[in-house]
CSV table of C-alpha atoms in Angstrom, one decimal:
chain,number,residue,atom,x,y,z
P,1,GLY,CA,114.8,81.6,103.6
P,2,ASN,CA,111.4,81.8,105.2
P,3,SER,CA,109.4,78.8,105.4
P,4,VAL,CA,106.5,77.3,107.5
P,5,THR,CA,105.9,73.8,108.4
P,6,GLN,CA,102.6,72.5,109.9
P,7,MET,CA,101.5,69.0,111.1
P,8,GLU,CA,99.8,67.1,108.1
P,9,GLY,CA,96.3,66.2,108.5
P,10,PRO,CA,93.7,65.2,108.3
P,11,VAL,CA,92.8,65.4,112.3
P,12,THR,CA,89.8,64.1,113.2
P,13,LEU,CA,88.6,64.6,116.7
P,14,SER,CA,85.5,64.1,118.8
P,15,GLU,CA,83.5,67.0,120.1
P,16,GLU,CA,84.9,68.5,123.4
P,17,ALA,CA,88.4,67.0,122.5
P,18,PHE,CA,91.5,69.0,123.2
P,19,LEU,CA,93.0,70.1,119.9
P,20,THR,CA,97.0,70.8,118.9
P,21,ILE,CA,98.0,71.6,115.5
P,22,ASN,CA,101.9,72.0,115.2
P,23,CYS,CA,103.6,74.8,113.4
P,24,THR,CA,107.2,75.5,113.2
P,25,TYR,CA,109.0,77.8,111.3
P,26,THR,CA,112.4,79.1,109.8
P,27,ALA,CA,113.0,82.8,109.4
P,28,THR,CA,115.7,85.1,110.2
P,29,GLY,CA,115.1,88.0,112.5
P,30,TYR,CA,111.6,88.6,114.0
P,31,PRO,CA,108.7,87.5,111.8
P,32,SER,CA,104.9,88.0,112.8
P,33,LEU,CA,103.2,84.9,112.8
P,34,PHE,CA,99.5,84.3,111.8
P,35,TRP,CA,97.1,81.3,111.8
P,36,TYR,CA,94.2,81.3,109.4
P,37,VAL,CA,91.1,79.2,108.9
P,38,GLN,CA,89.2,78.4,105.9
P,39,TYR,CA,85.8,77.1,106.1
P,40,PRO,CA,84.5,74.8,103.3
P,41,GLY,CA,84.1,76.8,99.8
P,42,GLU,CA,85.4,80.1,101.5
P,43,GLY,CA,88.1,82.1,101.5
P,44,LEU,CA,90.6,82.5,104.4
P,45,GLN,CA,90.0,84.3,107.5
P,46,LEU,CA,92.6,85.4,110.1
P,47,LEU,CA,92.3,83.5,113.4
P,48,LEU,CA,94.7,85.1,115.3
P,49,LYS,CA,98.3,86.5,115.3
P,50,ALA,CA,101.5,87.2,117.3
P,51,THR,CA,104.0,89.8,116.5
P,52,LYS,CA,106.8,89.1,119.0
P,53,ALA,CA,108.3,86.6,121.1
P,54,ASP,CA,106.3,85.0,124.0
P,55,ASP,CA,103.0,86.8,122.5
P,56,LYS,CA,100.0,84.8,123.0
P,57,GLY,CA,97.3,85.3,120.2
P,58,SER,CA,93.8,84.2,120.9
P,59,ASN,CA,90.4,84.2,119.5
P,60,LYS,CA,87.2,82.1,119.4
P,61,GLY,CA,88.9,79.8,122.2
P,62,PHE,CA,91.8,79.2,120.1
P,63,GLU,CA,95.1,80.1,121.3
P,64,ALA,CA,99.0,80.1,119.8
P,65,THR,CA,102.1,81.2,121.5
P,66,TYR,CA,105.3,82.4,119.5
P,67,ARG,CA,107.9,80.6,120.9
P,68,LYS,CA,111.2,81.9,119.6
P,69,GLU,CA,113.4,79.4,121.4
P,70,THR,CA,111.7,76.6,119.6
P,71,THR,CA,110.5,78.5,116.7
P,72,SER,CA,106.9,77.2,117.1
P,73,PHE,CA,103.6,78.8,117.1
P,74,HIS,CA,101.4,75.8,117.8
P,75,LEU,CA,97.4,76.0,117.8
P,76,GLU,CA,95.6,74.9,120.6
P,77,LYS,CA,92.1,74.9,121.6
P,78,GLY,CA,90.7,73.0,125.0
P,79,SER,CA,87.2,71.8,123.5
P,80,VAL,CA,86.7,71.7,120.0
P,81,GLN,CA,83.1,72.0,118.6
P,82,VAL,CA,81.6,70.5,115.0
P,83,SER,CA,81.6,74.2,113.8
P,84,ASP,CA,85.4,74.2,114.1
P,85,SER,CA,85.8,71.8,111.3
P,86,ALA,CA,88.0,73.5,108.6
P,87,VAL,CA,91.4,73.9,107.3
P,88,TYR,CA,93.6,75.9,109.3
P,89,PHE,CA,96.9,77.5,108.0
P,90,CYS,CA,99.9,78.9,109.8
P,91,ALA,CA,101.7,81.6,108.3
P,92,LEU,CA,104.7,84.1,108.7
P,93,TYR,CA,105.7,87.5,107.5
P,94,ASN,CA,109.1,88.4,107.3
P,95,ASN,CA,111.3,90.9,105.3
P,96,ASN,CA,108.5,91.7,102.8
P,97,ASP,CA,108.0,87.7,102.5
P,98,MET,CA,104.7,86.1,103.4
P,99,ARG,CA,104.5,82.5,103.5
P,100,PHE,CA,101.7,79.9,104.4
P,101,GLY,CA,102.0,76.3,105.5
P,102,ALA,CA,100.2,73.5,103.7
P,103,GLY,CA,97.2,73.5,105.8
P,104,THR,CA,96.0,71.0,108.3
P,105,ARG,CA,92.2,69.6,107.6
P,106,LEU,CA,90.3,69.3,111.0
P,107,THR,CA,87.2,67.4,111.1
P,108,VAL,CA,85.2,67.1,114.4
P,109,LYS,CA,82.6,64.6,114.9
P,110,PRO,CA,79.8,64.8,117.2
M,1,SER,CA,84.5,98.8,107.0
M,2,GLN,CA,86.5,97.3,104.5
M,3,THR,CA,85.1,94.5,102.0
M,4,ILE,CA,86.7,92.5,99.4
M,5,HIS,CA,84.9,91.1,96.3
M,6,GLN,CA,86.1,88.3,94.0
M,7,TRP,CA,84.0,86.9,91.0
M,8,PRO,CA,82.9,84.7,89.4
M,9,ALA,CA,82.6,82.1,92.3
M,10,THR,CA,82.9,79.3,89.9
M,11,LEU,CA,84.3,79.1,86.2
M,12,VAL,CA,84.6,76.3,84.0
M,13,GLN,CA,86.6,76.8,81.1
M,14,PRO,CA,88.2,74.8,78.2
M,15,VAL,CA,91.7,74.2,77.7
M,16,GLY,CA,93.4,77.1,75.4
M,17,SER,CA,90.7,79.6,76.2
M,18,PRO,CA,91.3,83.1,77.9
M,19,LEU,CA,90.9,83.9,81.6
M,20,SER,CA,89.9,87.1,83.4
M,21,LEU,CA,89.4,87.1,87.5
M,22,GLU,CA,88.5,90.3,89.1
M,23,CYS,CA,89.0,91.2,92.5
M,24,THR,CA,87.9,94.7,94.1
M,25,VAL,CA,88.3,96.3,97.4
M,26,GLU,CA,86.1,98.8,99.1
M,27,GLY,CA,86.6,101.0,102.1
M,28,THR,CA,90.5,101.2,102.0
M,29,SER,CA,92.8,103.1,100.0
M,30,ASN,CA,96.2,102.1,98.6
M,31,PRO,CA,96.2,98.5,100.0
M,32,ASN,CA,98.5,95.6,98.9
M,33,LEU,CA,96.9,93.3,96.8
M,34,TYR,CA,97.5,89.6,96.6
M,35,TRP,CA,96.6,86.6,94.1
M,36,TYR,CA,97.0,83.0,95.5
M,37,ARG,CA,96.4,79.6,94.1
M,38,GLN,CA,95.4,76.7,96.2
M,39,ALA,CA,95.5,73.2,94.5
M,40,ALA,CA,93.6,70.6,95.6
M,41,GLY,CA,94.8,69.1,98.8
M,42,ARG,CA,97.9,71.7,98.9
M,43,GLY,CA,98.6,74.8,100.5
M,44,LEU,CA,98.6,78.6,99.1
M,45,GLN,CA,101.1,79.5,96.4
M,46,LEU,CA,101.4,83.3,96.1
M,47,LEU,CA,101.3,84.2,92.3
M,48,PHE,CA,101.5,88.1,92.2
M,49,TYR,CA,101.2,90.7,94.6
M,50,SER,CA,101.0,94.7,94.1
M,51,VAL,CA,101.9,97.3,96.4
M,52,GLY,CA,100.4,100.3,93.9
M,53,ILE,CA,98.5,100.9,90.7
M,54,GLY,CA,100.5,99.2,87.8
M,55,GLN,CA,103.3,97.7,90.3
M,56,ILE,CA,103.1,93.9,89.9
M,57,SER,CA,105.5,91.5,91.4
M,58,SER,CA,105.5,87.9,90.0
M,59,GLU,CA,106.5,84.9,92.4
M,60,VAL,CA,106.4,82.1,89.9
M,61,PRO,CA,106.8,81.8,86.2
M,62,GLN,CA,103.6,80.7,84.7
M,63,ASN,CA,101.1,81.6,82.0
M,64,LEU,CA,99.1,83.8,84.4
M,65,SER,CA,99.6,87.4,84.3
M,66,ALA,CA,98.0,90.2,86.8
M,67,SER,CA,97.1,93.9,86.5
M,68,ARG,CA,96.2,96.7,88.6
M,69,PRO,CA,94.3,99.3,86.7
M,70,GLN,CA,93.0,101.1,89.6
M,71,ASP,CA,93.9,101.5,93.3
M,72,ARG,CA,91.4,98.8,94.4
M,73,GLN,CA,91.1,96.6,91.5
M,74,PHE,CA,93.3,93.6,90.9
M,75,ILE,CA,92.8,91.3,87.7
M,76,LEU,CA,94.2,88.0,87.0
M,77,SER,CA,94.6,86.9,83.6
M,78,SER,CA,95.7,84.3,81.2
M,79,LYS,CA,95.7,84.2,77.3
M,80,LYS,CA,95.6,80.4,77.0
M,81,LEU,CA,94.4,78.1,80.1
M,82,LEU,CA,96.4,74.9,80.7
M,83,LEU,CA,94.8,71.7,82.6
M,84,SER,CA,97.5,72.7,85.4
M,85,ASP,CA,95.9,76.2,86.0
M,86,SER,CA,92.7,74.2,87.7
M,87,GLY,CA,92.6,75.5,91.2
M,88,PHE,CA,90.8,77.7,93.8
M,89,TYR,CA,92.1,81.4,93.5
M,90,LEU,CA,92.2,83.7,96.5
M,91,CYS,CA,92.5,87.2,96.2
M,92,ALA,CA,93.6,89.0,99.3
M,93,TRP,CA,94.6,92.6,100.6
M,94,SER,CA,96.3,94.1,103.7
M,95,TYR,CA,97.5,97.6,104.9
M,96,GLY,CA,100.9,96.5,104.7
M,97,GLY,CA,103.1,93.5,104.3
M,98,GLU,CA,103.6,92.8,107.7
M,99,GLN,CA,99.5,93.3,108.4
M,100,PRO,CA,97.1,90.5,108.3
M,101,GLN,CA,95.9,89.6,105.0
M,102,HIS,CA,92.1,89.6,104.4
M,103,PHE,CA,90.8,87.2,101.9
M,104,GLY,CA,88.1,87.2,99.4
M,105,ASP,CA,85.6,84.0,99.0
M,106,GLY,CA,87.6,82.7,96.1
M,107,THR,CA,86.9,81.4,92.6
M,108,ARG,CA,87.1,77.9,91.7
M,109,LEU,CA,88.2,77.5,88.2
M,110,SER,CA,88.2,74.0,86.5
M,111,ILE,CA,89.7,73.5,83.1
M,112,LEU,CA,88.4,70.7,81.0
């Protein structure tokens, strides 16, 4: 079946630090992959997506590359800001099935 | 542009009481609609999804139900709430299954 596994949090970083949140998936075929972000008290917002192998999704300084050989879609940002503090969800869509990871809480301290 | 509205934003209900949460989408036609629950410290659990009026698919057995009386209206209901129904409920829409989902701001439900 389809599943998503992302690194457990919480993750605490200082401002301007490098961020990596790992995400791996299990799926048959060629799923579409997504990262969503949830700010406190709000719903989820799409951050970026990739629909085929080697695609790189990017938005607001965040990047993730669809790696089929390692079944991964790790989220990275070169220099985080306090405003990036949120919960980040990795997700996949495959064969009429949408799956979300458990979420990783990121706190960025000034 | 498309917008999604959920209400209420916060709800406190006693055990055994009924529930009705409403979600409406504006600016699009025939969207896929979804209800999720997010328990404290946990990920998202898909509860129901709908690809059209009157078409509801349930992902997990529970004491909740969903209805889609109009194209852009999705309602989550319960006849008798349980303590375990507490959580953050999110409605979402998409153009199709493989398309990104757009989420409402959520309803925080507390059961006393």
